[in-house]
Short mmCIF file of C-alpha atoms and ligand atoms in Angstrom, two decimals:
data_model
loop_
_atom_site.label_atom_id
_atom_site.label_comp_id
_atom_site.label_asym_id
_atom_site.label_seq_id
_atom_site.Cartn_x
_atom_site.Cartn_y
_atom_site.Cartn_z
CA MET C 1 -9.21 82.31 45.77
CA LYS C 2 -6.92 82.53 42.75
CA LYS C 3 -6.40 79.39 40.66
CA THR C 4 -2.74 78.47 40.35
CA VAL C 5 -0.89 77.50 37.21
CA ALA C 6 2.62 76.21 37.96
CA ILE C 7 5.82 75.81 36.02
CA TYR C 8 8.14 72.99 37.06
CA GLY C 9 11.77 72.99 36.00
CA ASN C 10 15.28 72.66 37.39
CA PRO C 11 16.72 75.29 37.32
CA ILE C 12 13.75 77.64 36.96
CA GLN C 13 14.70 81.07 38.33
CA GLN C 14 15.60 82.33 34.83
CA SER C 15 12.13 81.59 33.41
CA LEU C 16 10.21 84.49 31.88
CA SER C 17 6.96 82.49 31.83
CA PRO C 18 5.65 83.74 35.22
CA ASP C 19 5.89 87.40 34.13
CA MET C 20 4.43 86.60 30.72
CA HIS C 21 1.42 84.62 32.01
CA ASN C 22 0.70 86.84 35.00
CA LEU C 23 0.53 89.80 32.60
CA ALA C 24 -1.90 87.85 30.39
CA PHE C 25 -4.11 86.88 33.38
CA LYS C 26 -4.14 90.51 34.52
CA LEU C 27 -4.96 91.95 31.09
CA LEU C 28 -7.87 89.53 30.69
CA ASP C 29 -8.97 90.08 34.31
CA LEU C 30 -8.74 86.36 35.11
CA ASN C 31 -8.53 85.03 38.65
CA TYR C 32 -5.38 82.99 38.04
CA HIS C 33 -1.80 83.19 39.27
CA TYR C 34 1.29 81.60 37.64
CA SER C 35 4.10 80.43 39.96
CA ALA C 36 7.51 78.88 39.29
CA TYR C 37 8.69 75.85 41.29
CA ASP C 38 12.20 74.43 41.25
CA ILE C 39 11.56 70.67 41.17
CA ILE C 40 14.49 68.27 41.22
CA PRO C 41 13.99 65.06 39.21
CA GLU C 42 13.42 62.92 42.36
CA ASN C 43 10.46 65.15 43.29
CA LEU C 44 8.76 65.20 39.91
CA GLU C 45 6.10 62.57 40.76
CA ALA C 46 5.24 64.35 44.03
CA GLY C 47 5.10 67.65 42.14
CA ILE C 48 2.65 66.19 39.63
CA ASN C 49 0.47 64.80 42.44
CA ALA C 50 0.49 68.26 44.01
CA ILE C 51 -1.30 69.57 40.90
CA ARG C 52 -4.19 67.22 41.81
CA VAL C 53 -4.07 67.68 45.58
CA LEU C 54 -3.80 71.47 45.48
CA ASP C 55 -6.24 71.72 42.57
CA PHE C 56 -3.94 73.73 40.30
CA ALA C 57 -5.55 74.65 36.95
CA GLY C 58 -2.53 73.17 35.22
CA ALA C 59 1.17 73.53 34.66
CA ASN C 60 4.01 74.07 32.26
CA ILE C 61 6.84 71.56 32.35
CA THR C 62 10.33 72.53 31.27
CA ILE C 63 13.93 71.25 31.25
CA PRO C 64 14.72 68.56 32.43
CA HIS C 65 11.23 67.08 32.98
CA LYS C 66 9.44 67.22 29.62
CA GLU C 67 10.00 63.54 28.75
CA LYS C 68 9.90 61.96 32.22
CA VAL C 69 6.60 63.61 33.16
CA ILE C 70 4.65 61.51 30.65
CA LYS C 71 4.46 58.45 32.90
CA PHE C 72 2.77 60.41 35.72
CA LEU C 73 -0.15 61.71 33.61
CA ASP C 74 -3.65 60.26 33.11
CA TYR C 75 -3.82 61.15 29.41
CA VAL C 76 -1.25 62.23 26.83
CA ASP C 77 -2.35 63.89 23.60
CA PRO C 78 -1.25 61.67 20.65
CA ARG C 79 0.89 64.48 19.15
CA ALA C 80 2.76 64.98 22.43
CA SER C 81 3.12 61.24 22.65
CA ALA C 82 4.66 61.07 19.14
CA ILE C 83 7.03 63.93 19.99
CA GLY C 84 7.86 62.16 23.25
CA ALA C 85 7.55 65.25 25.45
CA VAL C 86 4.91 67.25 27.32
CA ASN C 87 5.24 70.95 28.13
CA THR C 88 1.65 71.69 29.23
CA ILE C 89 -0.65 69.94 31.69
CA VAL C 90 -4.37 70.62 32.14
CA ASN C 91 -6.09 69.54 35.38
CA LYS C 92 -9.80 68.68 35.23
CA ASN C 93 -10.95 67.45 38.65
CA GLY C 94 -7.70 65.63 39.32
CA TYR C 95 -7.47 64.11 35.83
CA LEU C 96 -4.23 65.34 34.26
CA SER C 97 -3.85 65.66 30.48
CA GLY C 98 -0.53 66.42 28.80
CA TYR C 99 0.11 68.39 25.59
CA ASN C 100 3.07 69.76 23.66
CA THR C 101 2.72 73.34 22.37
CA ASP C 102 6.41 73.92 21.48
CA GLY C 103 6.28 72.88 17.80
CA ASP C 104 2.98 74.63 17.05
CA GLY C 105 4.20 77.69 18.94
CA TYR C 106 7.35 77.80 16.85
CA LEU C 107 5.53 77.46 13.51
CA HIS C 108 2.88 80.06 14.45
CA SER C 109 5.68 82.46 15.33
CA LEU C 110 7.66 81.82 12.13
CA GLU C 111 4.66 82.13 9.82
CA GLU C 112 3.12 85.15 11.54
CA GLU C 113 6.27 87.19 12.14
CA LEU C 114 7.65 86.65 8.64
CA ASN C 115 4.25 86.57 6.95
CA ILE C 116 4.99 83.30 5.13
CA LYS C 117 3.19 79.99 4.61
CA LEU C 118 5.15 76.80 4.98
CA SER C 119 4.45 74.54 2.02
CA LYS C 120 7.29 73.40 -0.22
CA GLN C 121 10.38 74.99 1.28
CA LYS C 122 13.65 73.16 1.76
CA ILE C 123 14.35 73.31 5.47
CA MET C 124 17.50 72.49 7.41
CA VAL C 125 17.06 71.91 11.13
CA ILE C 126 20.26 72.09 13.18
CA GLY C 127 20.00 69.89 16.28
CA ALA C 128 18.05 66.74 17.09
CA GLY C 129 17.06 67.27 20.74
CA GLY C 130 13.71 67.96 22.39
CA ALA C 131 12.96 71.26 20.66
CA ALA C 132 13.97 69.83 17.27
CA ARG C 133 11.61 66.88 17.77
CA ALA C 134 8.64 69.15 18.47
CA ILE C 135 9.41 71.41 15.49
CA ILE C 136 10.19 68.59 13.04
CA TYR C 137 7.02 66.71 14.02
CA CYS C 138 4.96 69.80 13.13
CA LEU C 139 6.87 70.31 9.86
CA LEU C 140 6.11 66.72 8.84
CA GLU C 141 2.47 67.18 9.85
CA LYS C 142 2.34 70.05 7.34
CA LYS C 143 3.57 67.56 4.72
CA LEU C 144 6.87 69.36 4.15
CA GLU C 145 8.93 66.90 2.17
CA ASP C 146 12.37 68.49 2.04
CA VAL C 147 13.41 68.52 5.68
CA TYR C 148 17.09 67.99 6.53
CA ILE C 149 18.51 67.33 9.98
CA PHE C 150 22.03 68.43 10.72
CA ASN C 151 23.24 67.28 14.13
CA ARG C 152 26.53 66.86 15.94
CA SER C 153 25.72 63.24 16.70
CA ILE C 154 24.49 61.37 13.63
CA ALA C 155 23.07 58.56 15.79
CA LYS C 156 20.65 60.95 17.50
CA ALA C 157 19.49 62.35 14.15
CA GLU C 158 19.00 58.79 12.87
CA ASN C 159 16.93 57.90 15.95
CA LEU C 160 14.75 60.93 15.39
CA ALA C 161 14.24 60.05 11.71
CA SER C 162 13.37 56.47 12.60
CA ASP C 163 10.93 57.53 15.38
CA PHE C 164 9.15 59.79 12.87
CA ALA C 165 9.29 57.38 9.90
CA ASN C 166 5.47 57.00 9.97
CA TYR C 167 4.96 60.74 9.56
CA GLY C 168 7.37 61.44 6.68
CA HIS C 169 10.90 61.12 5.35
CA LEU C 170 13.78 63.07 6.90
CA ASN C 171 17.18 63.59 5.27
CA ILE C 172 20.16 63.35 7.57
CA LEU C 173 23.14 65.54 6.80
CA GLU C 174 26.61 64.54 7.84
CA VAL C 175 28.94 67.32 8.88
CA SER C 176 31.09 66.94 5.75
CA LYS C 177 28.06 67.24 3.41
CA ALA C 178 26.15 69.92 5.29
CA VAL C 179 28.32 72.74 3.97
CA ASP C 180 27.43 71.90 0.35
CA LYS C 181 23.73 71.94 1.18
CA ILE C 182 23.48 75.26 3.03
CA ALA C 183 23.16 77.48 -0.04
CA GLY C 184 20.32 75.33 -1.40
CA MET C 185 18.10 75.70 1.68
CA ASP C 186 15.14 78.08 1.88
CA ILE C 187 14.98 78.05 5.68
CA ILE C 188 17.69 77.25 8.24
CA ILE C 189 16.52 76.67 11.82
CA ASN C 190 18.97 76.42 14.70
CA THR C 191 17.56 74.36 17.58
CA SER C 192 20.96 73.69 19.19
CA PRO C 193 22.11 75.82 22.14
CA VAL C 194 25.20 76.94 20.21
CA GLY C 195 25.42 80.74 20.40
CA MET C 196 23.35 81.02 23.58
CA PHE C 197 24.54 83.35 26.36
CA PRO C 198 27.38 83.40 27.42
CA ASP C 199 28.82 81.77 24.24
CA LEU C 200 28.06 84.78 22.07
CA ASP C 201 30.93 84.25 19.63
CA GLN C 202 29.78 80.77 18.53
CA SER C 203 27.67 79.75 15.56
CA PRO C 204 26.45 76.20 14.74
CA ILE C 205 27.36 76.62 11.03
CA ASP C 206 29.74 78.63 8.91
CA CYS C 207 27.64 81.64 7.94
CA GLU C 208 29.56 82.44 4.75
CA LEU C 209 27.18 80.39 2.58
CA ILE C 210 24.03 82.12 3.80
CA HIS C 211 22.44 84.39 1.17
CA SER C 212 19.72 87.01 0.81
CA LYS C 213 16.94 84.66 -0.41
CA GLN C 214 17.04 82.61 2.80
CA ILE C 215 15.25 82.72 6.12
CA VAL C 216 17.49 82.05 9.11
CA SER C 217 15.75 81.26 12.38
CA ASP C 218 17.30 80.65 15.79
CA ILE C 219 15.11 79.41 18.66
CA ILE C 220 17.57 80.91 21.14
CA TYR C 221 16.17 84.12 22.67
CA ASN C 222 19.11 85.07 24.88
CA PRO C 223 20.75 86.93 23.19
CA LEU C 224 17.93 88.26 20.99
CA LYS C 225 20.39 88.15 18.06
CA THR C 226 22.82 85.26 18.10
CA LYS C 227 26.00 85.30 16.04
CA LEU C 228 24.15 83.18 13.46
CA LEU C 229 21.42 85.83 13.14
CA ILE C 230 23.88 88.74 13.09
CA GLN C 231 25.83 87.11 10.25
CA ALA C 232 22.64 86.17 8.38
CA GLU C 233 21.41 89.74 8.63
CA LYS C 234 24.70 90.96 7.19
CA LYS C 235 23.99 88.72 4.19
CA SER C 236 20.51 90.32 3.90
CA ALA C 237 18.71 87.08 4.82
CA LYS C 238 15.41 87.38 6.73
CA ILE C 239 15.98 86.57 10.40
CA HIS C 240 13.73 85.25 13.17
CA ASN C 241 14.62 84.70 16.84
CA GLY C 242 13.26 82.52 19.66
CA VAL C 243 11.11 85.10 21.48
CA GLY C 244 8.09 84.33 19.30
CA MET C 245 8.33 80.59 20.01
CA LEU C 246 8.39 81.26 23.75
CA VAL C 247 5.38 83.55 23.51
CA HIS C 248 3.33 81.40 21.13
CA GLN C 249 3.91 78.13 23.00
CA GLY C 250 2.78 80.04 26.10
CA ALA C 251 -0.28 81.42 24.30
CA LEU C 252 -1.33 77.92 23.22
CA ALA C 253 -0.91 76.65 26.80
CA PHE C 254 -2.91 79.67 28.06
CA LYS C 255 -5.76 78.69 25.71
CA LEU C 256 -5.70 75.12 27.04
CA TRP C 257 -6.04 76.33 30.66
CA THR C 258 -8.51 79.18 30.15
CA GLY C 259 -10.21 78.56 26.79
CA LEU C 260 -9.26 82.14 25.85
CA ASP C 261 -6.94 83.76 23.30
CA ALA C 262 -3.84 85.16 25.00
CA PRO C 263 -2.77 88.80 24.47
CA ILE C 264 0.18 87.83 22.29
CA THR C 265 1.41 91.33 21.39
CA GLU C 266 1.62 92.45 25.01
CA MET C 267 3.29 89.17 26.06
CA TYR C 268 5.83 89.57 23.25
CA GLU C 269 6.67 93.15 24.24
CA LEU C 270 7.06 92.17 27.90
CA VAL C 271 9.42 89.26 27.15
CA LYS C 272 11.49 91.30 24.72
CA GLY C 273 11.74 94.16 27.24
CA LYS C 274 12.82 91.80 30.04
CA LEU C 275 15.51 90.26 27.81
CA LEU C 276 16.84 93.66 26.74
CA GLU C 277 16.96 94.68 30.42
CA GLN C 278 18.82 91.47 31.39
CA ASN C 279 21.28 91.95 28.54
CA LYS C 280 22.05 95.53 29.57
CA ARG C 281 23.07 94.20 32.98
CA LYS C 282 25.19 91.36 31.53
CA TYR C 283 27.24 93.05 28.81
P1 NAP S 1 18.48 69.26 23.91
O1 NAP S 1 17.35 68.30 23.95
O2 NAP S 1 19.57 69.14 24.89
O3 NAP S 1 19.12 69.18 22.41
C1 NAP S 1 20.19 69.97 22.04
C2 NAP S 1 20.66 69.61 20.62
O4 NAP S 1 21.70 70.51 20.27
C3 NAP S 1 21.23 68.20 20.49
O5 NAP S 1 20.84 67.68 19.25
C4 NAP S 1 22.73 68.44 20.56
O6 NAP S 1 23.50 67.55 19.76
C5 NAP S 1 22.89 69.80 19.95
N1 NAP S 1 24.05 70.45 20.56
C6 NAP S 1 24.21 70.75 21.88
N2 NAP S 1 25.42 71.35 22.08
C7 NAP S 1 26.02 71.39 20.87
C8 NAP S 1 27.28 71.88 20.41
N3 NAP S 1 28.15 72.44 21.25
N4 NAP S 1 27.56 71.77 19.08
C9 NAP S 1 26.67 71.20 18.23
N5 NAP S 1 25.45 70.73 18.61
C10 NAP S 1 25.14 70.82 19.90
O7 NAP S 1 17.96 70.76 24.04
P2 NAP S 1 16.53 71.37 23.60
O8 NAP S 1 15.56 71.21 24.70
O9 NAP S 1 16.19 70.83 22.26
O10 NAP S 1 16.88 72.93 23.53
C11 NAP S 1 17.81 73.40 22.59
C12 NAP S 1 17.85 74.92 22.57
O11 NAP S 1 16.58 75.46 22.26
C13 NAP S 1 18.26 75.58 23.90
O12 NAP S 1 19.09 76.66 23.58
C14 NAP S 1 16.94 76.08 24.45
O13 NAP S 1 17.10 77.21 25.27
C15 NAP S 1 16.21 76.46 23.18
N6 NAP S 1 14.75 76.42 23.33
C16 NAP S 1 14.04 77.56 23.05
C17 NAP S 1 12.67 77.55 23.17
C18 NAP S 1 11.90 78.82 22.89
O14 NAP S 1 10.75 78.91 23.34
N7 NAP S 1 12.43 79.76 22.15
C19 NAP S 1 12.00 76.38 23.56
C20 NAP S 1 12.76 75.22 23.80
C21 NAP S 1 14.13 75.25 23.69
P3 NAP S 1 23.88 66.05 20.22
O15 NAP S 1 22.67 65.25 19.83
O16 NAP S 1 25.06 65.74 19.41
O17 NAP S 1 24.12 66.10 21.70
#
């Protein structure tokens, strides 16, 4: 019988993870199947118990359950605990361990796709939500000292900076001062949903100050090129979209369930193809 890996989210029908992981299981000839389950918040605890009862190999957890799931697990990896969110669960004989592969997945994607090493760059992160927390935690772990958070709500950025005070210093940018700082950044990372389908004409910052020596990264993958990335490309900046983060966080989860390296190139091509197909139907 095939071992199940589940993904729990609400909504979940849009997720590309089942196609991506089922392709990986097939290519490696593994006896696993990945299934999506729409779990409303009231059913999260029962859903987590089902992993034990039905002996699933593990699960991915996505919006809106990444934070709330922590209290139902037997063990939470200290990094996931610091980030405050779990996106991957491993089941060993009913003992459930939680991990967060989002931040590592993002940094692997950025470094590999652009062939760079993160060391001393000045980085501006737009947004202070769940994805920003995972990414910023990993940036601080790499001892990056010039990290700036630019968020709509200053209080949320301040909370993030105070939660992470033990791992490093974060600079908080107020809206009025952010504009002056843009040109001085080496890397700009959008983690806000601004520019995501269907809001294609929106950008989280004024792109006029972007220049050719910068890297502009957007973790949105639908569309593949947000307005921010289109404008950055026009300025000859290097651009990076969210497909790689999706694939690499999935590859790290795959390794936790199976112990094996995932076929990243094939997963990437599949996800990109599916998104191009979806976009053709939408526009
Ligand atoms: P989240 O926890 O809800 O955080 C969203 C952040 O964006 C908040 O800081 C929020 O600011 C800011 N924001 C939201 N709407 C805004 C607006 N209209 N103008 C300015 N700022 C706004 O969401 P998340 O889980 O971090 O996800 C954020 C985005 O990342 C989504 O688009 C998601 O699809 C994408 N994502 C991609 C991947 C991937 O694999 N590529 C993985 C995870 C997430 P306030 O604090 O002021 O509310």
